[in-house]
């Protein structure tokens, strides 16, 4: 019974971080899918470049952290969503149109109305 109480307390603690109203951070949070999917390309480019060979001091490590934060903020911007949405969230309307044409050509007419 104590475990259930602890789990409930953890759930309440987690949900307490959910914002009550919209802000700039919640707006950026809506676009974290783009950050998640696009940051891998940047990491691959960094791994192929000699940038990791230059990081031997605390200042260089802090500069790398600052660059990572800046890149995250950049990837959260609306223009990134506009540019990348055809690749990340493509329109599937063509699938519905194809299904509609296929069912009408067989004369069944059972295609879903979308």
PDB file of C-alpha atoms in Angstrom:
ATOM      1  CA  UNK A   1       0.000   0.000   0.000  1.00  0.00           C
ATOM      2  CA  UNK A   2       2.907   2.313   0.728  1.00  0.00           C
ATOM      3  CA  UNK A   3       4.226   1.746  -2.799  1.00  0.00           C
ATOM      4  CA  UNK A   4       0.924   2.954  -4.302  1.00  0.00           C
ATOM      5  CA  UNK A   5       1.067   6.051  -2.134  1.00  0.00           C
ATOM      6  CA  UNK A   6       4.626   6.719  -3.258  1.00  0.00           C
ATOM      7  CA  UNK A   7       3.646   6.266  -6.930  1.00  0.00           C
ATOM      8  CA  UNK A   8       0.708   8.635  -6.521  1.00  0.00           C
ATOM      9  CA  UNK A   9       2.979  11.190  -4.877  1.00  0.00           C
ATOM     10  CA  UNK A  10       5.480  10.856  -7.724  1.00  0.00           C
ATOM     11  CA  UNK A  11       2.684  11.336 -10.291  1.00  0.00           C
ATOM     12  CA  UNK A  12       1.451  14.473  -8.533  1.00  0.00           C
ATOM     13  CA  UNK A  13       5.004  15.765  -8.327  1.00  0.00           C
ATOM     14  CA  UNK A  14       5.517  15.156 -12.038  1.00  0.00           C
ATOM     15  CA  UNK A  15       2.222  16.799 -12.998  1.00  0.00           C
ATOM     16  CA  UNK A  16       3.058  19.839 -10.899  1.00  0.00           C
ATOM     17  CA  UNK A  17       5.585  20.767 -13.593  1.00  0.00           C
ATOM     18  CA  UNK A  18       2.865  21.032 -16.250  1.00  0.00           C
ATOM     19  CA  UNK A  19       2.245  24.727 -16.943  1.00  0.00           C
ATOM     20  CA  UNK A  20      -1.186  26.214 -16.327  1.00  0.00           C
ATOM     21  CA  UNK A  21      -1.066  28.802 -19.094  1.00  0.00           C
ATOM     22  CA  UNK A  22       0.671  29.316 -22.414  1.00  0.00           C
ATOM     23  CA  UNK A  23       4.075  30.922 -22.478  1.00  0.00           C
ATOM     24  CA  UNK A  24       7.029  31.119 -24.816  1.00  0.00           C
ATOM     25  CA  UNK A  25       8.434  27.900 -23.373  1.00  0.00           C
ATOM     26  CA  UNK A  26       5.187  25.972 -23.832  1.00  0.00           C
ATOM     27  CA  UNK A  27       5.088  27.207 -27.418  1.00  0.00           C
ATOM     28  CA  UNK A  28       8.601  25.863 -27.989  1.00  0.00           C
ATOM     29  CA  UNK A  29       7.598  22.627 -26.269  1.00  0.00           C
ATOM     30  CA  UNK A  30       5.065  22.010 -29.020  1.00  0.00           C
ATOM     31  CA  UNK A  31       7.936  21.761 -31.498  1.00  0.00           C
ATOM     32  CA  UNK A  32      10.232  19.392 -29.601  1.00  0.00           C
ATOM     33  CA  UNK A  33       9.568  16.631 -32.131  1.00  0.00           C
ATOM     34  CA  UNK A  34      11.537  18.665 -34.649  1.00  0.00           C
ATOM     35  CA  UNK A  35      14.410  19.145 -32.196  1.00  0.00           C
ATOM     36  CA  UNK A  36      14.428  15.435 -31.429  1.00  0.00           C
ATOM     37  CA  UNK A  37      14.432  14.352 -35.068  1.00  0.00           C
ATOM     38  CA  UNK A  38      16.752  17.002 -36.505  1.00  0.00           C
ATOM     39  CA  UNK A  39      19.450  17.150 -33.831  1.00  0.00           C
ATOM     40  CA  UNK A  40      20.845  13.814 -34.986  1.00  0.00           C
ATOM     41  CA  UNK A  41      21.998  15.364 -38.261  1.00  0.00           C
ATOM     42  CA  UNK A  42      23.848  18.076 -36.350  1.00  0.00           C
ATOM     43  CA  UNK A  43      25.432  15.521 -34.033  1.00  0.00           C
ATOM     44  CA  UNK A  44      26.587  13.468 -37.035  1.00  0.00           C
ATOM     45  CA  UNK A  45      28.121  16.555 -38.635  1.00  0.00           C
ATOM     46  CA  UNK A  46      29.869  17.413 -35.370  1.00  0.00           C
ATOM     47  CA  UNK A  47      31.196  13.866 -35.071  1.00  0.00           C
ATOM     48  CA  UNK A  48      32.597  14.027 -38.604  1.00  0.00           C
ATOM     49  CA  UNK A  49      34.196  17.409 -37.999  1.00  0.00           C
ATOM     50  CA  UNK A  50      37.286  17.947 -35.820  1.00  0.00           C
ATOM     51  CA  UNK A  51      35.288  19.913 -33.224  1.00  0.00           C
ATOM     52  CA  UNK A  52      35.587  17.236 -30.548  1.00  0.00           C
ATOM     53  CA  UNK A  53      39.376  17.321 -30.857  1.00  0.00           C
ATOM     54  CA  UNK A  54      39.365  20.939 -29.679  1.00  0.00           C
ATOM     55  CA  UNK A  55      37.465  20.290 -26.455  1.00  0.00           C
ATOM     56  CA  UNK A  56      40.093  19.799 -23.760  1.00  0.00           C
ATOM     57  CA  UNK A  57      39.264  22.545 -21.263  1.00  0.00           C
ATOM     58  CA  UNK A  58      36.367  23.640 -19.149  1.00  0.00           C
ATOM     59  CA  UNK A  59      35.879  26.753 -21.268  1.00  0.00           C
ATOM     60  CA  UNK A  60      35.617  24.674 -24.439  1.00  0.00           C
ATOM     61  CA  UNK A  61      33.145  22.349 -22.709  1.00  0.00           C
ATOM     62  CA  UNK A  62      31.016  25.318 -21.626  1.00  0.00           C
ATOM     63  CA  UNK A  63      31.158  26.685 -25.177  1.00  0.00           C
ATOM     64  CA  UNK A  64      29.926  23.330 -26.473  1.00  0.00           C
ATOM     65  CA  UNK A  65      27.056  23.338 -23.966  1.00  0.00           C
ATOM     66  CA  UNK A  66      26.148  26.907 -24.967  1.00  0.00           C
ATOM     67  CA  UNK A  67      26.214  25.904 -28.640  1.00  0.00           C
ATOM     68  CA  UNK A  68      23.952  22.934 -27.892  1.00  0.00           C
ATOM     69  CA  UNK A  69      21.457  25.184 -26.096  1.00  0.00           C
ATOM     70  CA  UNK A  70      21.566  27.685 -28.958  1.00  0.00           C
ATOM     71  CA  UNK A  71      21.002  24.898 -31.488  1.00  0.00           C
ATOM     72  CA  UNK A  72      18.050  23.610 -29.473  1.00  0.00           C
ATOM     73  CA  UNK A  73      16.510  27.078 -29.404  1.00  0.00           C
ATOM     74  CA  UNK A  74      17.144  27.441 -33.120  1.00  0.00           C
ATOM     75  CA  UNK A  75      15.482  24.108 -33.925  1.00  0.00           C
ATOM     76  CA  UNK A  76      12.434  25.155 -31.857  1.00  0.00           C
ATOM     77  CA  UNK A  77      11.713  28.128 -34.096  1.00  0.00           C
ATOM     78  CA  UNK A  78       8.597  28.206 -36.300  1.00  0.00           C
ATOM     79  CA  UNK A  79      10.568  28.600 -39.540  1.00  0.00           C
ATOM     80  CA  UNK A  80      12.263  25.235 -38.898  1.00  0.00           C
ATOM     81  CA  UNK A  81       8.838  23.638 -38.645  1.00  0.00           C
ATOM     82  CA  UNK A  82       7.735  25.271 -41.882  1.00  0.00           C
ATOM     83  CA  UNK A  83      10.855  24.045 -43.681  1.00  0.00           C
ATOM     84  CA  UNK A  84      10.959  20.520 -42.244  1.00  0.00           C
ATOM     85  CA  UNK A  85       7.267  19.672 -41.963  1.00  0.00           C
ATOM     86  CA  UNK A  86       6.994  18.168 -45.470  1.00  0.00           C
ATOM     87  CA  UNK A  87       9.618  15.603 -44.429  1.00  0.00           C
ATOM     88  CA  UNK A  88       8.604  15.078 -40.805  1.00  0.00           C
ATOM     89  CA  UNK A  89       4.815  15.379 -41.077  1.00  0.00           C
ATOM     90  CA  UNK A  90       3.931  14.758 -44.728  1.00  0.00           C
ATOM     91  CA  UNK A  91       0.365  15.034 -45.927  1.00  0.00           C
ATOM     92  CA  UNK A  92      -1.389  11.682 -46.197  1.00  0.00           C
ATOM     93  CA  UNK A  93      -4.307  12.989 -48.216  1.00  0.00           C
ATOM     94  CA  UNK A  94      -2.923  11.239 -51.306  1.00  0.00           C
ATOM     95  CA  UNK A  95      -3.415   7.882 -49.574  1.00  0.00           C
ATOM     96  CA  UNK A  96      -7.091   8.650 -48.988  1.00  0.00           C
ATOM     97  CA  UNK A  97      -7.487   9.791 -52.592  1.00  0.00           C
ATOM     98  CA  UNK A  98      -5.815   6.604 -53.824  1.00  0.00           C
ATOM     99  CA  UNK A  99      -8.108   4.475 -51.661  1.00  0.00           C
ATOM    100  CA  UNK A 100     -11.163   6.351 -52.913  1.00  0.00           C
ATOM    101  CA  UNK A 101     -10.164   5.865 -56.547  1.00  0.00           C
ATOM    102  CA  UNK A 102      -9.377   2.183 -55.994  1.00  0.00           C
ATOM    103  CA  UNK A 103     -12.703   1.400 -54.352  1.00  0.00           C
ATOM    104  CA  UNK A 104     -14.663   3.380 -56.930  1.00  0.00           C
ATOM    105  CA  UNK A 105     -12.924   1.542 -59.770  1.00  0.00           C
ATOM    106  CA  UNK A 106     -14.163  -1.753 -58.331  1.00  0.00           C
ATOM    107  CA  UNK A 107     -17.622  -0.289 -57.892  1.00  0.00           C
ATOM    108  CA  UNK A 108     -17.832  -0.996 -54.154  1.00  0.00           C
ATOM    109  CA  UNK A 109     -17.963   2.614 -53.009  1.00  0.00           C
ATOM    110  CA  UNK A 110     -17.000   1.647 -49.444  1.00  0.00           C
ATOM    111  CA  UNK A 111     -14.130   4.114 -49.160  1.00  0.00           C
ATOM    112  CA  UNK A 112     -14.119   6.210 -46.032  1.00  0.00           C
ATOM    113  CA  UNK A 113     -15.417   9.741 -46.512  1.00  0.00           C
ATOM    114  CA  UNK A 114     -12.596  12.133 -45.544  1.00  0.00           C
TER     115      UNK A 114
END
